[in-house]
Amino acid sequence: MSKVEVINNLFFTVVENQSAAVSVMPDHSPGGDALVEAAQKGDREAFTQLYNSYAPMVHGVLLARVPRGEVDDLVQDVFLQAFKKLHALRNVNTFGAWLATITRNRAMDFHRRSRAEEELTEEDARRSPAEVEANEILDVIRRLPEAYRETLVLRLVEELTGAEIAARTGLTPSSVRVNLHRGMKLLREQLGGKYE
Amino acid sequence: MSDYLWNKSGEPDAEVKRLEEALAPLRYKHQPLRLPANVNHKRRSHWLPLAIAATVVLAILGGVGSGLLYRNSRQQEVEIQSAATPNDTATDDQKREVVERAAHERSVSQETSRPQSNLSQETLNPNRDSSRSYRSNIVRYAPTHKRRESSGVVLSAQRGRKARTAQQTVAADNSQLTPQQQDEVRDGELAKEQLMLALHITSRKLDLAQRRMQEATSQPSVPR
């Protein structure tokens, strides 16, 4: 094997071993900047439009981290918190990344003040078989590394495309692509060909 | 990676499709946004950057002030020393003569191979004991106008107090320290005194800035 080949192999091994791609880029969702600016001035209608656009992303990020029964309330909490702090956002281009950070922090905060998990087992008993299956897959996804789990939930549960995920979360498209690819590979391994 | 996983275009990946269907019950279901009617925006305090800037400026001013005070005290110390030395009454011409004589003696000493250090000490200040260190024999002269000012021992009360403090400190250690160490101790005491003063001023100003900031933040925030 030549020296060049050895170096190339080493380089690709290092790249493959990286846990996740997390480069961040400005959010360029269409019309988003104007809406954010209007919402910063107190325009509730503009903020409601932002909510409609970003709620699936917030829902997905929370779903990847907190119990399903808590997600809907936490989505409202996140947007309320964002509305209160919106004036502090200096670069309106980064609204998506900023909102995703608030969401992740809210999820961490939830776990710090975590309530008893027994409630969840009661909920499980009332669920339909489809919901039980969905929760089983979600549990598998939640055991994956954080960046993969978030991207996979946004893609498979919320059905956002890779470009939409990048635009909503502020990640670069290439990061999302890498996370989707590696996350899917890991998920296939974890599921053991059950859904092939 | 298949196009379907990336952007749901092209031929669907069977496994991805099945996972999407299985996970559908968890998908976001639209709910109206619930914002309270009166939401208080947490306004950024304008006092905080102002207070930080003020503190920095005050710290710089304090530093400069303490530097000036230290320089003045050093000047005063030199005046006191020169007032206490008989050589203080020497005119500039006399001093020049002493220096020239010292240079001459040094050249002679090189020829006669006498120890240079002893000769120079004796030449510079013959009244002093040659066994003392070289540094202790150096007489530092204040600028002429300053010496004229202090020739009649016309020192202000503050200057006198500072000088006495410095002299007392040095006198206490006189028996144990060499003259060089005494000088260093005296310098250190003066520097410490000035630093404490500067820190005190800065601390008071910081307290004031913090109090103003607290007053500003304790006011109720205004909803937009």
PDB file of N, CA and C in Angstrom, chain A residues 40 44 47 51-52 55 59 63 68 72 76 79-80 83-84 87-88 134-135 137-138 155-159 161-163 173 176-177 180 184 187-188 191 195-196, chain B residues 1 3-8 13-16 18-44 224:
ATOM      1  N   GLN A  40     -39.981  40.453  17.102  1.00  0.00           N
ATOM      2  CA  GLN A  40     -39.151  41.150  18.089  1.00  0.00           C
ATOM      3  C   GLN A  40     -39.773  42.481  18.502  1.00  0.00           C
ATOM      4  N   ARG A  44     -47.541  39.704  17.569  1.00  0.00           N
ATOM      5  CA  ARG A  44     -47.936  38.339  17.975  1.00  0.00           C
ATOM      6  C   ARG A  44     -48.310  37.482  16.775  1.00  0.00           C
ATOM      7  N   PHE A  47     -45.246  36.115  15.371  1.00  0.00           N
ATOM      8  CA  PHE A  47     -44.708  35.051  16.218  1.00  0.00           C
ATOM      9  C   PHE A  47     -45.528  33.766  16.057  1.00  0.00           C
ATOM     10  N   TYR A  51     -44.269  30.130  15.067  1.00  0.00           N
ATOM     11  CA  TYR A  51     -44.671  28.929  15.823  1.00  0.00           C
ATOM     12  C   TYR A  51     -45.149  27.835  14.869  1.00  0.00           C
ATOM     13  N   ASN A  52     -45.996  28.206  13.931  1.00  0.00           N
ATOM     14  CA  ASN A  52     -46.514  27.208  12.983  1.00  0.00           C
ATOM     15  C   ASN A  52     -45.386  26.564  12.173  1.00  0.00           C
ATOM     16  N   ALA A  55     -42.806  24.684  15.117  1.00  0.00           N
ATOM     17  CA  ALA A  55     -43.325  23.773  16.154  1.00  0.00           C
ATOM     18  C   ALA A  55     -42.943  22.311  15.892  1.00  0.00           C
ATOM     19  N   HIS A  59     -41.012  20.117  18.562  1.00  0.00           N
ATOM     20  CA  HIS A  59     -41.651  18.867  18.982  1.00  0.00           C
ATOM     21  C   HIS A  59     -40.684  17.690  18.816  1.00  0.00           C
ATOM     22  N   LEU A  63     -39.123  15.374  21.612  1.00  0.00           N
ATOM     23  CA  LEU A  63     -39.490  13.951  21.571  1.00  0.00           C
ATOM     24  C   LEU A  63     -38.248  13.060  21.678  1.00  0.00           C
ATOM     25  N   ARG A  68     -42.919  11.195  26.148  1.00  0.00           N
ATOM     26  CA  ARG A  68     -43.872  11.658  25.130  1.00  0.00           C
ATOM     27  C   ARG A  68     -45.021  12.481  25.726  1.00  0.00           C
ATOM     28  N   ASP A  72     -46.010  17.964  24.515  1.00  0.00           N
ATOM     29  CA  ASP A  72     -46.903  19.038  24.063  1.00  0.00           C
ATOM     30  C   ASP A  72     -46.840  20.262  24.981  1.00  0.00           C
ATOM     31  N   GLN A  76     -45.185  24.327  24.232  1.00  0.00           N
ATOM     32  CA  GLN A  76     -45.771  25.632  24.574  1.00  0.00           C
ATOM     33  C   GLN A  76     -44.816  26.434  25.470  1.00  0.00           C
ATOM     34  N   PHE A  79     -41.965  27.971  23.407  1.00  0.00           N
ATOM     35  CA  PHE A  79     -42.345  29.153  22.613  1.00  0.00           C
ATOM     36  C   PHE A  79     -42.652  30.357  23.503  1.00  0.00           C
ATOM     37  N   LEU A  80     -43.188  30.088  24.666  1.00  0.00           N
ATOM     38  CA  LEU A  80     -43.433  31.204  25.596  1.00  0.00           C
ATOM     39  C   LEU A  80     -42.094  31.816  26.038  1.00  0.00           C
ATOM     40  N   PHE A  83     -40.632  33.767  23.204  1.00  0.00           N
ATOM     41  CA  PHE A  83     -41.315  35.055  23.004  1.00  0.00           C
ATOM     42  C   PHE A  83     -40.812  36.092  24.013  1.00  0.00           C
ATOM     43  N   LYS A  84     -40.591  35.625  25.222  1.00  0.00           N
ATOM     44  CA  LYS A  84     -40.107  36.553  26.259  1.00  0.00           C
ATOM     45  C   LYS A  84     -38.682  37.023  25.996  1.00  0.00           C
ATOM     46  N   HIS A  87     -36.307  39.553  22.149  1.00  0.00           N
ATOM     47  CA  HIS A  87     -35.622  40.835  21.952  1.00  0.00           C
ATOM     48  C   HIS A  87     -34.113  40.694  22.125  1.00  0.00           C
ATOM     49  N   ALA A  88     -33.694  39.647  22.866  1.00  0.00           N
ATOM     50  CA  ALA A  88     -32.257  39.455  23.123  1.00  0.00           C
ATOM     51  C   ALA A  88     -31.533  38.806  21.952  1.00  0.00           C
ATOM     52  N   ALA A 134     -44.648   2.281  18.051  1.00  0.00           N
ATOM     53  CA  ALA A 134     -43.964   3.558  17.809  1.00  0.00           C
ATOM     54  C   ALA A 134     -43.050   3.902  18.979  1.00  0.00           C
ATOM     55  N   ASN A 135     -43.541   3.687  20.191  1.00  0.00           N
ATOM     56  CA  ASN A 135     -42.723   3.987  21.375  1.00  0.00           C
ATOM     57  C   ASN A 135     -41.507   3.092  21.480  1.00  0.00           C
ATOM     58  N   ILE A 137     -39.842   1.817  18.938  1.00  0.00           N
ATOM     59  CA  ILE A 137     -38.827   2.323  17.986  1.00  0.00           C
ATOM     60  C   ILE A 137     -38.196   3.609  18.530  1.00  0.00           C
ATOM     61  N   LEU A 138     -39.055   4.455  19.092  1.00  0.00           N
ATOM     62  CA  LEU A 138     -38.538   5.712  19.656  1.00  0.00           C
ATOM     63  C   LEU A 138     -37.518   5.444  20.765  1.00  0.00           C
ATOM     64  N   ARG A 155     -36.504  13.541  10.971  1.00  0.00           N
ATOM     65  CA  ARG A 155     -36.722  12.973   9.626  1.00  0.00           C
ATOM     66  C   ARG A 155     -37.831  11.916   9.624  1.00  0.00           C
ATOM     67  N   LEU A 156     -37.773  10.966  10.572  1.00  0.00           N
ATOM     68  CA  LEU A 156     -38.684   9.812  10.514  1.00  0.00           C
ATOM     69  C   LEU A 156     -40.016  10.087  11.207  1.00  0.00           C
ATOM     70  N   VAL A 157     -40.000  10.889  12.258  1.00  0.00           N
ATOM     71  CA  VAL A 157     -41.256  11.163  12.973  1.00  0.00           C
ATOM     72  C   VAL A 157     -41.926  12.406  12.400  1.00  0.00           C
ATOM     73  N   GLU A 158     -41.182  13.491  12.340  1.00  0.00           N
ATOM     74  CA  GLU A 158     -41.785  14.749  11.876  1.00  0.00           C
ATOM     75  C   GLU A 158     -41.797  14.851  10.355  1.00  0.00           C
ATOM     76  N   GLU A 159     -41.117  13.948   9.699  1.00  0.00           N
ATOM     77  CA  GLU A 159     -41.062  13.884   8.233  1.00  0.00           C
ATOM     78  C   GLU A 159     -40.558  15.175   7.588  1.00  0.00           C
ATOM     79  N   THR A 161     -37.604  17.111   5.592  1.00  0.00           N
ATOM     80  CA  THR A 161     -36.509  16.684   4.706  1.00  0.00           C
ATOM     81  C   THR A 161     -35.179  17.127   5.325  1.00  0.00           C
ATOM     82  N   GLY A 162     -34.092  16.620   4.766  1.00  0.00           N
ATOM     83  CA  GLY A 162     -32.775  17.011   5.264  1.00  0.00           C
ATOM     84  C   GLY A 162     -32.566  18.515   5.207  1.00  0.00           C
ATOM     85  N   ALA A 163     -32.985  19.130   4.099  1.00  0.00           N
ATOM     86  CA  ALA A 163     -32.820  20.575   3.947  1.00  0.00           C
ATOM     87  C   ALA A 163     -33.659  21.329   4.986  1.00  0.00           C
ATOM     88  N   PRO A 173     -26.392  21.666   5.958  1.00  0.00           N
ATOM     89  CA  PRO A 173     -26.959  20.496   5.279  1.00  0.00           C
ATOM     90  C   PRO A 173     -26.017  19.294   5.299  1.00  0.00           C
ATOM     91  N   VAL A 176     -26.283  17.533   8.591  1.00  0.00           N
ATOM     92  CA  VAL A 176     -27.537  16.783   8.688  1.00  0.00           C
ATOM     93  C   VAL A 176     -27.421  15.496   7.863  1.00  0.00           C
ATOM     94  N   ARG A 177     -26.816  15.623   6.682  1.00  0.00           N
ATOM     95  CA  ARG A 177     -26.671  14.461   5.802  1.00  0.00           C
ATOM     96  C   ARG A 177     -25.844  13.365   6.488  1.00  0.00           C
ATOM     97  N   LEU A 180     -27.806  11.858   9.403  1.00  0.00           N
ATOM     98  CA  LEU A 180     -28.868  10.965   8.925  1.00  0.00           C
ATOM     99  C   LEU A 180     -28.274   9.623   8.488  1.00  0.00           C
ATOM    100  N   MET A 184     -28.961   6.385  10.654  1.00  0.00           N
ATOM    101  CA  MET A 184     -29.783   5.331  10.048  1.00  0.00           C
ATOM    102  C   MET A 184     -29.052   3.997  10.084  1.00  0.00           C
ATOM    103  N   LEU A 187     -29.281   2.740  13.559  1.00  0.00           N
ATOM    104  CA  LEU A 187     -30.660   2.320  13.866  1.00  0.00           C
ATOM    105  C   LEU A 187     -30.961   0.955  13.250  1.00  0.00           C
ATOM    106  N   ARG A 188     -30.498   0.760  12.016  1.00  0.00           N
ATOM    107  CA  ARG A 188     -30.700  -0.544  11.344  1.00  0.00           C
ATOM    108  C   ARG A 188     -30.055  -1.654  12.181  1.00  0.00           C
ATOM    109  N   LEU A 191     -32.126  -2.271  15.322  1.00  0.00           N
ATOM    110  CA  LEU A 191     -33.428  -2.924  15.083  1.00  0.00           C
ATOM    111  C   LEU A 191     -33.257  -4.355  14.569  1.00  0.00           C
ATOM    112  N   TYR A 195     -37.381  -4.119  10.256  1.00  0.00           N
ATOM    113  CA  TYR A 195     -38.217  -3.319   9.339  1.00  0.00           C
ATOM    114  C   TYR A 195     -37.722  -3.348   7.898  1.00  0.00           C
ATOM    115  N   GLU A 196     -36.815  -4.297   7.591  1.00  0.00           N
ATOM    116  CA  GLU A 196     -36.297  -4.364   6.219  1.00  0.00           C
ATOM    117  C   GLU A 196     -37.359  -4.899   5.267  1.00  0.00           C
TER     118      GLU A 196
ATOM    119  N   MET B   1     -26.068   7.710   0.310  1.00  0.00           N
ATOM    120  CA  MET B   1     -27.378   7.810   0.960  1.00  0.00           C
ATOM    121  C   MET B   1     -28.463   7.982  -0.106  1.00  0.00           C
ATOM    122  N   ASP B   3     -31.797   9.176  -1.997  1.00  0.00           N
ATOM    123  CA  ASP B   3     -32.475  10.470  -2.059  1.00  0.00           C
ATOM    124  C   ASP B   3     -33.712  10.487  -1.170  1.00  0.00           C
ATOM    125  N   TYR B   4     -34.295   9.318  -1.016  1.00  0.00           N
ATOM    126  CA  TYR B   4     -35.537   9.275  -0.242  1.00  0.00           C
ATOM    127  C   TYR B   4     -35.269   9.641   1.228  1.00  0.00           C
ATOM    128  N   LEU B   5     -34.187   9.140   1.774  1.00  0.00           N
ATOM    129  CA  LEU B   5     -33.867   9.483   3.173  1.00  0.00           C
ATOM    130  C   LEU B   5     -33.565  10.973   3.301  1.00  0.00           C
ATOM    131  N   TRP B   6     -32.936  11.541   2.268  1.00  0.00           N
ATOM    132  CA  TRP B   6     -32.546  12.953   2.357  1.00  0.00           C
ATOM    133  C   TRP B   6     -33.733  13.893   2.112  1.00  0.00           C
ATOM    134  N   ASN B   7     -34.449  13.655   1.004  1.00  0.00           N
ATOM    135  CA  ASN B   7     -35.508  14.634   0.691  1.00  0.00           C
ATOM    136  C   ASN B   7     -36.818  13.997   0.225  1.00  0.00           C
ATOM    137  N   LYS B   8     -36.995  12.739   0.536  1.00  0.00           N
ATOM    138  CA  LYS B   8     -38.244  12.025   0.234  1.00  0.00           C
ATOM    139  C   LYS B   8     -38.548  11.997  -1.264  1.00  0.00           C
ATOM    140  N   ASP B  13     -37.269   4.225  -0.007  1.00  0.00           N
ATOM    141  CA  ASP B  13     -36.509   3.177   0.683  1.00  0.00           C
ATOM    142  C   ASP B  13     -37.510   2.436   1.569  1.00  0.00           C
ATOM    143  N   ALA B  14     -37.649   1.120   1.343  1.00  0.00           N
ATOM    144  CA  ALA B  14     -38.701   0.348   2.020  1.00  0.00           C
ATOM    145  C   ALA B  14     -38.582   0.443   3.543  1.00  0.00           C
ATOM    146  N   GLU B  15     -37.367   0.341   4.010  1.00  0.00           N
ATOM    147  CA  GLU B  15     -37.180   0.357   5.472  1.00  0.00           C
ATOM    148  C   GLU B  15     -37.520   1.727   6.068  1.00  0.00           C
ATOM    149  N   VAL B  16     -37.094   2.753   5.391  1.00  0.00           N
ATOM    150  CA  VAL B  16     -37.375   4.114   5.865  1.00  0.00           C
ATOM    151  C   VAL B  16     -38.882   4.356   5.834  1.00  0.00           C
ATOM    152  N   ARG B  18     -41.270   2.163   6.063  1.00  0.00           N
ATOM    153  CA  ARG B  18     -41.942   1.411   7.139  1.00  0.00           C
ATOM    154  C   ARG B  18     -41.733   2.106   8.503  1.00  0.00           C
ATOM    155  N   LEU B  19     -40.550   2.607   8.697  1.00  0.00           N
ATOM    156  CA  LEU B  19     -40.281   3.307   9.966  1.00  0.00           C
ATOM    157  C   LEU B  19     -41.119   4.586  10.082  1.00  0.00           C
ATOM    158  N   GLU B  20     -41.252   5.291   8.954  1.00  0.00           N
ATOM    159  CA  GLU B  20     -42.085   6.509   8.957  1.00  0.00           C
ATOM    160  C   GLU B  20     -43.524   6.167   9.350  1.00  0.00           C
ATOM    161  N   GLU B  21     -44.025   5.088   8.767  1.00  0.00           N
ATOM    162  CA  GLU B  21     -45.408   4.689   9.061  1.00  0.00           C
ATOM    163  C   GLU B  21     -45.558   4.246  10.517  1.00  0.00           C
ATOM    164  N   ALA B  22     -44.554   3.518  10.981  1.00  0.00           N
ATOM    165  CA  ALA B  22     -44.634   3.028  12.367  1.00  0.00           C
ATOM    166  C   ALA B  22     -44.559   4.173  13.378  1.00  0.00           C
ATOM    167  N   LEU B  23     -43.809   5.195  13.010  1.00  0.00           N
ATOM    168  CA  LEU B  23     -43.623   6.318  13.947  1.00  0.00           C
ATOM    169  C   LEU B  23     -44.684   7.414  13.788  1.00  0.00           C
ATOM    170  N   ALA B  24     -45.586   7.249  12.841  1.00  0.00           N
ATOM    171  CA  ALA B  24     -46.594   8.277  12.561  1.00  0.00           C
ATOM    172  C   ALA B  24     -47.413   8.684  13.790  1.00  0.00           C
ATOM    173  N   PRO B  25     -47.788   7.748  14.689  1.00  0.00           N
ATOM    174  CA  PRO B  25     -48.589   8.174  15.852  1.00  0.00           C
ATOM    175  C   PRO B  25     -47.891   9.211  16.738  1.00  0.00           C
ATOM    176  N   LEU B  26     -46.580   9.289  16.629  1.00  0.00           N
ATOM    177  CA  LEU B  26     -45.848  10.243  17.483  1.00  0.00           C
ATOM    178  C   LEU B  26     -45.728  11.626  16.834  1.00  0.00           C
ATOM    179  N   ARG B  27     -46.149  11.730  15.582  1.00  0.00           N
ATOM    180  CA  ARG B  27     -45.934  12.972  14.821  1.00  0.00           C
ATOM    181  C   ARG B  27     -46.647  14.158  15.482  1.00  0.00           C
ATOM    182  N   TYR B  28     -46.087  15.328  15.260  1.00  0.00           N
ATOM    183  CA  TYR B  28     -46.653  16.565  15.822  1.00  0.00           C
ATOM    184  C   TYR B  28     -48.057  16.811  15.290  1.00  0.00           C
ATOM    185  N   LYS B  29     -48.972  17.046  16.217  1.00  0.00           N
ATOM    186  CA  LYS B  29     -50.340  17.422  15.827  1.00  0.00           C
ATOM    187  C   LYS B  29     -50.534  18.877  16.217  1.00  0.00           C
ATOM    188  N   HIS B  30     -50.955  19.639  15.222  1.00  0.00           N
ATOM    189  CA  HIS B  30     -50.995  21.085  15.442  1.00  0.00           C
ATOM    190  C   HIS B  30     -51.879  21.467  16.620  1.00  0.00           C
ATOM    191  N   GLN B  31     -51.366  22.333  17.435  1.00  0.00           N
ATOM    192  CA  GLN B  31     -52.126  22.904  18.542  1.00  0.00           C
ATOM    193  C   GLN B  31     -51.926  24.406  18.495  1.00  0.00           C
ATOM    194  N   PRO B  32     -52.975  25.158  18.823  1.00  0.00           N
ATOM    195  CA  PRO B  32     -52.808  26.613  18.775  1.00  0.00           C
ATOM    196  C   PRO B  32     -51.805  27.089  19.829  1.00  0.00           C
ATOM    197  N   LEU B  33     -51.116  28.157  19.464  1.00  0.00           N
ATOM    198  CA  LEU B  33     -50.135  28.733  20.400  1.00  0.00           C
ATOM    199  C   LEU B  33     -50.871  29.409  21.552  1.00  0.00           C
ATOM    200  N   ARG B  34     -50.448  29.109  22.763  1.00  0.00           N
ATOM    201  CA  ARG B  34     -51.098  29.721  23.936  1.00  0.00           C
ATOM    202  C   ARG B  34     -50.119  30.725  24.553  1.00  0.00           C
ATOM    203  N   LEU B  35     -50.320  31.972  24.196  1.00  0.00           N
ATOM    204  CA  LEU B  35     -49.487  33.030  24.791  1.00  0.00           C
ATOM    205  C   LEU B  35     -50.347  33.837  25.748  1.00  0.00           C
ATOM    206  N   PRO B  36     -49.908  34.065  26.952  1.00  0.00           N
ATOM    207  CA  PRO B  36     -50.673  34.903  27.880  1.00  0.00           C
ATOM    208  C   PRO B  36     -50.817  36.320  27.323  1.00  0.00           C
ATOM    209  N   ALA B  37     -51.902  36.985  27.722  1.00  0.00           N
ATOM    210  CA  ALA B  37     -52.165  38.331  27.180  1.00  0.00           C
ATOM    211  C   ALA B  37     -51.047  39.308  27.561  1.00  0.00           C
ATOM    212  N   ASN B  38     -50.636  39.253  28.808  1.00  0.00           N
ATOM    213  CA  ASN B  38     -49.583  40.175  29.257  1.00  0.00           C
ATOM    214  C   ASN B  38     -48.287  39.404  29.471  1.00  0.00           C
ATOM    215  N   VAL B  39     -47.486  39.419  28.456  1.00  0.00           N
ATOM    216  CA  VAL B  39     -46.175  38.764  28.582  1.00  0.00           C
ATOM    217  C   VAL B  39     -45.131  39.846  28.785  1.00  0.00           C
ATOM    218  N   ASN B  40     -44.422  39.753  29.901  1.00  0.00           N
ATOM    219  CA  ASN B  40     -43.366  40.731  30.166  1.00  0.00           C
ATOM    220  C   ASN B  40     -42.090  40.305  29.467  1.00  0.00           C
ATOM    221  N   HIS B  41     -41.625  41.142  28.578  1.00  0.00           N
ATOM    222  CA  HIS B  41     -40.331  40.864  27.949  1.00  0.00           C
ATOM    223  C   HIS B  41     -39.251  41.171  28.958  1.00  0.00           C
ATOM    224  N   LYS B  42     -38.306  40.249  29.047  1.00  0.00           N
ATOM    225  CA  LYS B  42     -37.175  40.497  29.945  1.00  0.00           C
ATOM    226  C   LYS B  42     -36.224  41.439  29.233  1.00  0.00           C
ATOM    227  N   ARG B  43     -36.309  42.700  29.565  1.00  0.00           N
ATOM    228  CA  ARG B  43     -35.471  43.677  28.876  1.00  0.00           C
ATOM    229  C   ARG B  43     -34.035  43.593  29.340  1.00  0.00           C
ATOM    230  N   ARG B  44     -33.176  43.794  28.375  1.00  0.00           N
ATOM    231  CA  ARG B  44     -31.754  43.793  28.723  1.00  0.00           C
ATOM    232  C   ARG B  44     -31.433  45.076  29.481  1.00  0.00           C
ATOM    233  N   ARG B 224     -43.900  45.462  26.525  1.00  0.00           N
ATOM    234  CA  ARG B 224     -43.880  46.152  25.236  1.00  0.00           C
ATOM    235  C   ARG B 224     -45.273  46.333  24.693  1.00  0.00           C
TER     236      ARG B 224
END
